[in-house]
Amino acid sequence: MKKAIKWVALLLSMVTVAALLSGCSNAAKSTPVDINDFRVTAYITADSIQDPAALTAEDFDIITDIILFSCATFDETGALQVQTEWMETALKNLQPILSQHDIPVYLNVLGPDPEGTFDDWNKQMAAKGDLHKAAFESGVLEDNILAVVEQYGFDGVYFDYEFPIEDEYWEAYNAFLLRLDGKLGGKLLGIALPDWDIKLSDEAIAAVDRVEAMLYDVYDDDGRHATYDRCTDLSKQFAKAGLDKAKVDFGLPFYARPTDNKAYWYAWRDYYGFVDEEGAYMDGELGKTFYFNTPEIVAQKTEFAIENGFGGMMLWHYAYDLPSTDERSLLRAIGDTIAEVKSGTGITK
């Protein structure tokens, strides 16, 4: 009888441990996303659309959201520096398109970089973190951002802050996001994050409306950039971090990187005619092989994102692509895939 009691106790303890372990995961459940609400968010650099001819009207039959990049930065004091001429020209050139489409435009703000050179990546990131922490704790950055958002009629604001590697930097960032959310009212608060460093607090997760998953500048064991298998696997980290995937846009690179991860970025629009079926391009002069996401890979990733509950796709960045009127356009591959799902000829739930 005692042996039986011991076995029962052991089984009960095993069940208890299993329950505790399952409760330790903060993986978020995904809110189902209607395909008609599936987003296509484009980063557009302000400098790349100073000429209105750089915009193709048909592209915005596919793009649902715009993040205007490269025209606003802040320093460690919380002061905001705006490239006013770039911003105003970019917004003016977008206006004919926006008058025909209900597309929100968000302002992206970038923080300070440390001066000098560093022989150690961790030291560089710590210096960057110190500057950002000072800005976040300045007490004025929120109001400065809000003033520009309201002045130019932006629908919200985005942060691209991907290297807060220490807990103290995350704590300052999380607290700042809460304060900024309170200031913005009904305007959208979005952030861009890589897969490897997500330490948002529960409160910050609730405050943030949108997350752009930076699923690029990552490599497989053979050095191939942003492959389907590598990126779909890494995309799981966002739900594990407690984010509802309905808030998350699956990031796509419209550029290639070399297999040795050196500082080269090649635009799809410039090399699409030279890649093989796997997206590889050999630069004989440099002696490096670059890997692109082809339209086929982009379509596969889009299918994955839809099938697995993501809220949309994100592309970095608009100027790297061909017009969607070209059958080799990466944006067109996204749009065609979404259209196939809507028509019932694509993937099924």
Coordinates of C-alpha atoms in Angstrom, one line a residue:
M1 CA 0.0 0.0 0.0
K2 CA 2.9 2.3 0.8
K3 CA 4.4 1.6 -2.5
A4 CA 1.2 2.5 -4.3
I5 CA 1.0 5.8 -2.3
K6 CA 4.5 6.6 -3.3
W7 CA 3.8 6.0 -7.0
V8 CA 0.7 8.2 -6.8
A9 CA 2.7 10.9 -5.1
L10 CA 5.4 10.7 -7.7
L11 CA 2.9 10.9 -10.5
L12 CA 1.2 13.9 -8.9
S13 CA 4.6 15.6 -8.4
M14 CA 5.4 15.0 -12.1
V15 CA 2.1 16.5 -13.1
T16 CA 2.7 19.5 -10.8
V17 CA 6.2 20.1 -12.3
A18 CA 4.9 19.8 -15.8
A19 CA 2.2 22.4 -15.0
L20 CA 4.7 24.7 -13.5
L21 CA 7.0 24.4 -16.5
S22 CA 4.2 25.1 -18.9
G23 CA 3.2 28.1 -16.9
C24 CA 6.7 29.5 -17.1
S25 CA 6.4 30.1 -20.8
N26 CA 5.2 33.6 -21.7
A27 CA 4.4 32.6 -25.3
A28 CA 1.4 34.7 -26.5
K29 CA -1.6 33.3 -28.3
S30 CA -2.2 34.8 -31.7
T31 CA -5.3 36.7 -32.5
P32 CA -6.7 35.5 -35.9
V33 CA -6.1 38.1 -38.6
D34 CA -8.6 38.4 -41.4
I35 CA -6.8 38.3 -44.8
N36 CA -8.6 41.5 -45.7
D37 CA -6.8 43.2 -42.8
F38 CA -3.4 41.7 -43.6
R39 CA -0.8 44.5 -43.7
V40 CA 2.0 45.3 -46.1
T41 CA 4.2 47.8 -44.3
A42 CA 6.8 49.6 -46.3
Y43 CA 9.8 51.5 -44.9
I44 CA 10.4 54.4 -47.3
T45 CA 13.5 56.5 -46.9
A46 CA 12.7 60.2 -47.2
D47 CA 15.9 60.8 -49.3
S48 CA 14.9 58.1 -51.9
I49 CA 11.6 59.9 -52.8
Q50 CA 12.8 63.5 -53.2
D51 CA 11.8 63.0 -56.9
P52 CA 8.1 62.0 -57.3
A53 CA 9.1 59.8 -60.2
A54 CA 10.6 57.4 -57.6
L55 CA 7.0 56.5 -56.6
T56 CA 4.9 54.1 -58.6
A57 CA 1.2 54.6 -58.0
E58 CA 0.3 50.9 -58.5
D59 CA 2.6 49.9 -55.6
F60 CA 0.2 51.5 -53.2
D61 CA -2.6 49.2 -54.3
I62 CA -0.5 46.6 -52.3
I63 CA 1.2 48.7 -49.6
T64 CA -1.2 49.4 -46.7
D65 CA 1.2 51.3 -44.3
I66 CA 4.2 53.6 -44.7
I67 CA 7.0 54.2 -42.3
L68 CA 8.9 57.3 -43.3
F69 CA 12.6 56.8 -42.4
S70 CA 15.8 58.8 -42.4
C71 CA 14.5 62.3 -41.6
A72 CA 14.3 62.4 -37.8
T73 CA 16.8 61.6 -35.1
F74 CA 17.3 62.4 -31.4
D75 CA 20.3 63.0 -29.2
E76 CA 21.1 62.0 -25.7
T77 CA 19.5 65.1 -24.3
G78 CA 16.1 64.2 -25.9
A79 CA 16.3 67.0 -28.5
L80 CA 14.9 66.0 -31.9
Q81 CA 16.7 66.9 -35.1
V82 CA 14.5 66.9 -38.2
Q83 CA 15.6 67.0 -41.8
T84 CA 12.8 69.4 -42.6
E85 CA 13.4 69.8 -46.3
W86 CA 13.6 66.0 -46.9
M87 CA 10.6 65.3 -44.8
E88 CA 8.4 68.0 -46.3
T89 CA 9.4 67.1 -49.9
A90 CA 8.8 63.4 -49.2
L91 CA 5.3 64.1 -47.7
K92 CA 4.5 66.4 -50.6
N93 CA 5.5 63.7 -53.2
L94 CA 3.4 61.1 -51.3
Q95 CA 0.3 63.3 -51.2
P96 CA -1.2 62.4 -54.6
I97 CA -1.0 58.8 -53.7
L98 CA -2.4 59.3 -50.2
S99 CA -5.3 61.3 -51.7
Q100 CA -6.3 58.1 -53.6
H101 CA -5.6 55.6 -50.8
D102 CA -6.3 55.3 -47.1
I103 CA -2.7 54.7 -46.1
P104 CA -1.4 55.8 -42.7
V105 CA 2.1 57.3 -42.6
Y106 CA 4.2 56.9 -39.5
L107 CA 7.4 58.8 -38.5
N108 CA 10.5 56.7 -37.7
V109 CA 12.9 58.3 -35.2
L110 CA 16.5 57.1 -34.7
G111 CA 18.6 57.6 -31.6
P112 CA 22.3 58.6 -31.2
D113 CA 25.4 56.7 -32.1
P114 CA 28.5 56.9 -30.0
E115 CA 31.5 58.8 -31.4
G116 CA 34.8 57.2 -32.2
T117 CA 35.7 53.6 -33.2
F118 CA 35.4 50.5 -31.2
D119 CA 37.4 47.2 -31.3
D120 CA 34.7 45.4 -29.3
W121 CA 31.0 45.1 -30.4
N122 CA 29.8 44.9 -26.8
K123 CA 31.5 48.1 -25.8
Q124 CA 30.1 49.9 -28.8
M125 CA 26.6 48.6 -27.9
A126 CA 27.0 49.7 -24.3
A127 CA 28.0 53.2 -25.4
K128 CA 25.0 53.3 -27.6
G129 CA 22.8 52.1 -24.8
D130 CA 24.1 54.7 -22.4
L131 CA 23.2 57.5 -24.9
H132 CA 19.7 56.1 -25.5
K133 CA 19.1 55.6 -21.8
A134 CA 20.0 59.3 -21.2
A135 CA 17.5 60.3 -23.9
F136 CA 14.8 58.1 -22.7
E137 CA 15.2 59.5 -19.2
S138 CA 15.5 63.1 -20.3
G139 CA 11.9 63.9 -19.6
V140 CA 11.5 65.9 -22.9
L141 CA 11.9 63.3 -25.7
E142 CA 8.2 62.3 -25.6
D143 CA 7.0 65.9 -26.0
N144 CA 9.5 66.6 -28.7
I145 CA 8.4 63.6 -30.7
L146 CA 4.7 64.4 -30.2
A147 CA 5.2 68.0 -31.4
V148 CA 6.6 66.8 -34.8
V149 CA 4.0 64.0 -35.2
E150 CA 1.2 66.6 -34.6
Q151 CA 2.8 69.3 -36.7
Y152 CA 3.1 67.1 -39.8
G153 CA 0.0 65.0 -39.3
F154 CA 1.7 61.7 -38.9
D155 CA -0.5 58.8 -37.8
G156 CA 2.0 57.6 -35.2
V157 CA 5.7 57.0 -34.5
Y158 CA 8.1 54.1 -34.8
F159 CA 11.4 53.3 -33.0
D160 CA 14.2 51.3 -34.5
Y161 CA 16.2 50.4 -31.4
E162 CA 17.7 47.0 -31.8
F163 CA 20.7 46.8 -29.5
P164 CA 19.6 47.5 -25.9
I165 CA 21.7 44.5 -24.7
E166 CA 21.8 45.3 -20.9
D167 CA 18.7 45.0 -18.6
E168 CA 19.1 48.6 -17.5
Y169 CA 18.7 49.8 -21.1
W170 CA 15.6 47.7 -21.6
E171 CA 14.2 49.1 -18.3
A172 CA 14.7 52.7 -19.5
Y173 CA 13.2 51.8 -22.9
N174 CA 10.2 50.0 -21.5
A175 CA 9.4 52.9 -19.2
F176 CA 9.8 55.4 -22.0
L177 CA 7.5 53.5 -24.3
L178 CA 4.8 53.6 -21.6
R179 CA 5.2 57.4 -21.2
L180 CA 5.2 58.0 -24.9
D181 CA 2.1 55.8 -25.4
G182 CA 0.3 58.0 -22.8
K183 CA 1.3 61.1 -24.8
L184 CA 0.3 59.8 -28.2
G185 CA -3.3 59.1 -27.3
G186 CA -5.0 57.4 -30.3
K187 CA -1.9 57.6 -32.5
L188 CA 0.0 54.4 -33.2
L189 CA 3.2 53.4 -31.4
G190 CA 5.4 51.0 -33.3
I191 CA 8.9 49.5 -32.8
A192 CA 11.3 47.4 -34.9
L193 CA 13.0 44.5 -33.2
P194 CA 15.4 41.7 -34.1
D195 CA 14.6 38.1 -33.0
W196 CA 17.6 37.7 -30.6
D197 CA 17.0 40.4 -28.0
I198 CA 13.4 40.9 -26.9
K199 CA 13.0 42.0 -23.3
L200 CA 9.8 44.1 -23.5
S201 CA 7.9 44.2 -20.2
D202 CA 4.3 43.0 -20.1
E203 CA 3.2 46.7 -19.8
A204 CA 5.3 47.7 -22.8
I205 CA 3.9 44.9 -24.9
A206 CA 0.4 46.1 -24.1
A207 CA 1.4 49.7 -25.0
V208 CA 3.0 48.9 -28.3
D209 CA 0.6 48.7 -31.2
R210 CA 2.9 47.2 -33.9
V211 CA 6.2 45.4 -34.1
E212 CA 8.3 45.1 -37.2
A213 CA 10.2 41.8 -37.0
M214 CA 13.7 42.4 -38.5
L215 CA 14.1 39.0 -40.1
Y216 CA 17.1 39.8 -42.1
D217 CA 20.9 40.2 -41.7
V218 CA 20.7 36.6 -40.5
Y219 CA 22.4 33.6 -42.1
D220 CA 22.2 29.9 -42.4
D221 CA 25.2 27.5 -41.9
D222 CA 26.3 28.1 -45.5
G223 CA 26.3 31.9 -45.1
R224 CA 23.1 32.4 -47.2
H225 CA 21.3 35.5 -46.2
A226 CA 17.7 35.5 -44.8
T227 CA 16.7 32.1 -46.1
Y228 CA 13.1 30.8 -45.8
D229 CA 14.0 28.1 -43.3
R230 CA 16.2 30.4 -41.1
C231 CA 13.7 33.3 -41.0
T232 CA 10.6 31.2 -40.4
D233 CA 12.3 29.5 -37.6
L234 CA 13.5 32.8 -36.0
S235 CA 10.0 34.3 -36.4
K236 CA 8.8 32.0 -33.6
Q237 CA 10.8 34.1 -31.1
F238 CA 8.3 36.9 -31.2
A239 CA 5.4 34.8 -29.8
K240 CA 7.8 33.3 -27.3
A241 CA 8.6 36.8 -26.0
G242 CA 4.9 37.4 -25.3
L243 CA 3.9 39.2 -28.4
D244 CA 0.6 38.5 -30.1
K245 CA 1.7 37.8 -33.7
A246 CA -1.3 39.8 -35.0
K247 CA 0.8 42.8 -33.9
V248 CA 3.9 41.6 -35.7
D249 CA 4.8 42.1 -39.3
F250 CA 7.2 39.5 -40.9
G251 CA 10.2 41.4 -42.2
L252 CA 11.6 40.9 -45.7
P253 CA 14.9 42.2 -47.1
F254 CA 14.7 43.7 -50.6
Y255 CA 18.5 43.5 -50.6
A256 CA 21.3 40.9 -50.5
R257 CA 24.2 40.3 -48.2
P258 CA 27.4 38.4 -48.9
T259 CA 28.1 35.0 -47.3
D260 CA 31.0 36.4 -45.2
N261 CA 28.6 39.0 -43.6
K262 CA 30.8 41.9 -44.6
A263 CA 29.3 45.4 -44.9
Y264 CA 27.7 45.2 -48.4
W265 CA 24.1 45.6 -49.2
Y266 CA 23.0 45.1 -52.8
A267 CA 19.6 46.3 -54.0
W268 CA 17.3 43.8 -55.8
R269 CA 16.4 46.4 -58.4
D270 CA 20.1 46.5 -59.5
Y271 CA 20.9 42.8 -59.6
Y272 CA 17.6 40.9 -60.3
G273 CA 18.8 40.0 -63.8
F274 CA 21.9 38.3 -62.6
V275 CA 20.8 36.0 -59.8
D276 CA 20.3 32.2 -60.1
E277 CA 17.1 30.4 -59.1
E278 CA 18.3 30.3 -55.5
G279 CA 18.9 34.0 -55.4
A280 CA 22.7 33.8 -55.5
Y281 CA 24.8 36.4 -57.3
M282 CA 28.6 36.1 -57.6
D283 CA 30.4 39.4 -57.6
G284 CA 33.6 38.4 -59.5
E285 CA 35.3 41.7 -58.7
L286 CA 34.9 41.3 -55.0
G287 CA 35.1 37.6 -55.0
K288 CA 31.9 37.4 -52.9
T289 CA 28.6 35.6 -53.3
F290 CA 25.5 37.5 -52.3
Y291 CA 22.1 36.0 -51.6
F292 CA 18.8 37.7 -52.4
N293 CA 15.2 36.8 -51.6
T294 CA 13.7 36.1 -55.0
P295 CA 10.0 36.6 -55.8
E296 CA 9.5 32.9 -55.1
I297 CA 11.1 33.1 -51.7
V298 CA 9.1 36.3 -50.8
A299 CA 5.9 34.5 -51.9
Q300 CA 6.8 31.5 -49.6
K301 CA 7.5 33.7 -46.7
T302 CA 4.2 35.6 -47.2
E303 CA 2.3 32.3 -47.3
F304 CA 4.0 31.3 -44.0
A305 CA 3.1 34.6 -42.4
I306 CA -0.5 34.3 -43.3
E307 CA -0.8 30.7 -42.4
N308 CA 0.9 31.2 -39.0
G309 CA -1.1 34.2 -37.8
F310 CA 1.2 37.2 -38.4
G311 CA -0.5 40.5 -38.9
G312 CA 1.4 41.4 -42.1
M313 CA 4.6 41.7 -44.0
M314 CA 7.2 44.4 -43.6
L315 CA 9.7 45.4 -46.4
W316 CA 13.1 47.1 -46.0
H317 CA 13.0 49.1 -48.1
Y318 CA 10.8 50.4 -50.9
A319 CA 13.6 52.0 -53.1
Y320 CA 15.4 48.6 -53.4
D321 CA 12.6 47.1 -55.5
L322 CA 11.3 47.2 -59.0
P323 CA 7.9 48.8 -59.6
S324 CA 5.1 46.3 -58.9
T325 CA 4.1 46.6 -62.5
D326 CA 7.2 44.5 -63.3
E327 CA 6.6 40.7 -62.8
R328 CA 10.0 40.4 -61.1
S329 CA 9.0 42.9 -58.4
L330 CA 9.2 41.6 -54.8
L331 CA 6.3 43.7 -53.7
R332 CA 4.3 42.2 -56.5
A333 CA 5.1 38.8 -55.2
I334 CA 3.6 39.8 -51.8
G335 CA 0.5 41.3 -53.5
D336 CA 0.0 38.3 -55.7
T337 CA 0.2 35.9 -52.8
I338 CA -2.3 37.8 -50.7
A339 CA -4.6 38.0 -53.7
E340 CA -4.4 34.3 -54.2
V341 CA -5.3 33.7 -50.6
K342 CA -8.3 36.1 -50.9
S343 CA -9.5 34.3 -54.0
G344 CA -9.2 30.9 -52.4
T345 CA -6.5 29.7 -54.8
G346 CA -3.7 30.1 -52.3
I347 CA -3.1 28.5 -49.0
T348 CA -6.1 27.5 -46.9
K349 CA -6.5 27.7 -43.1

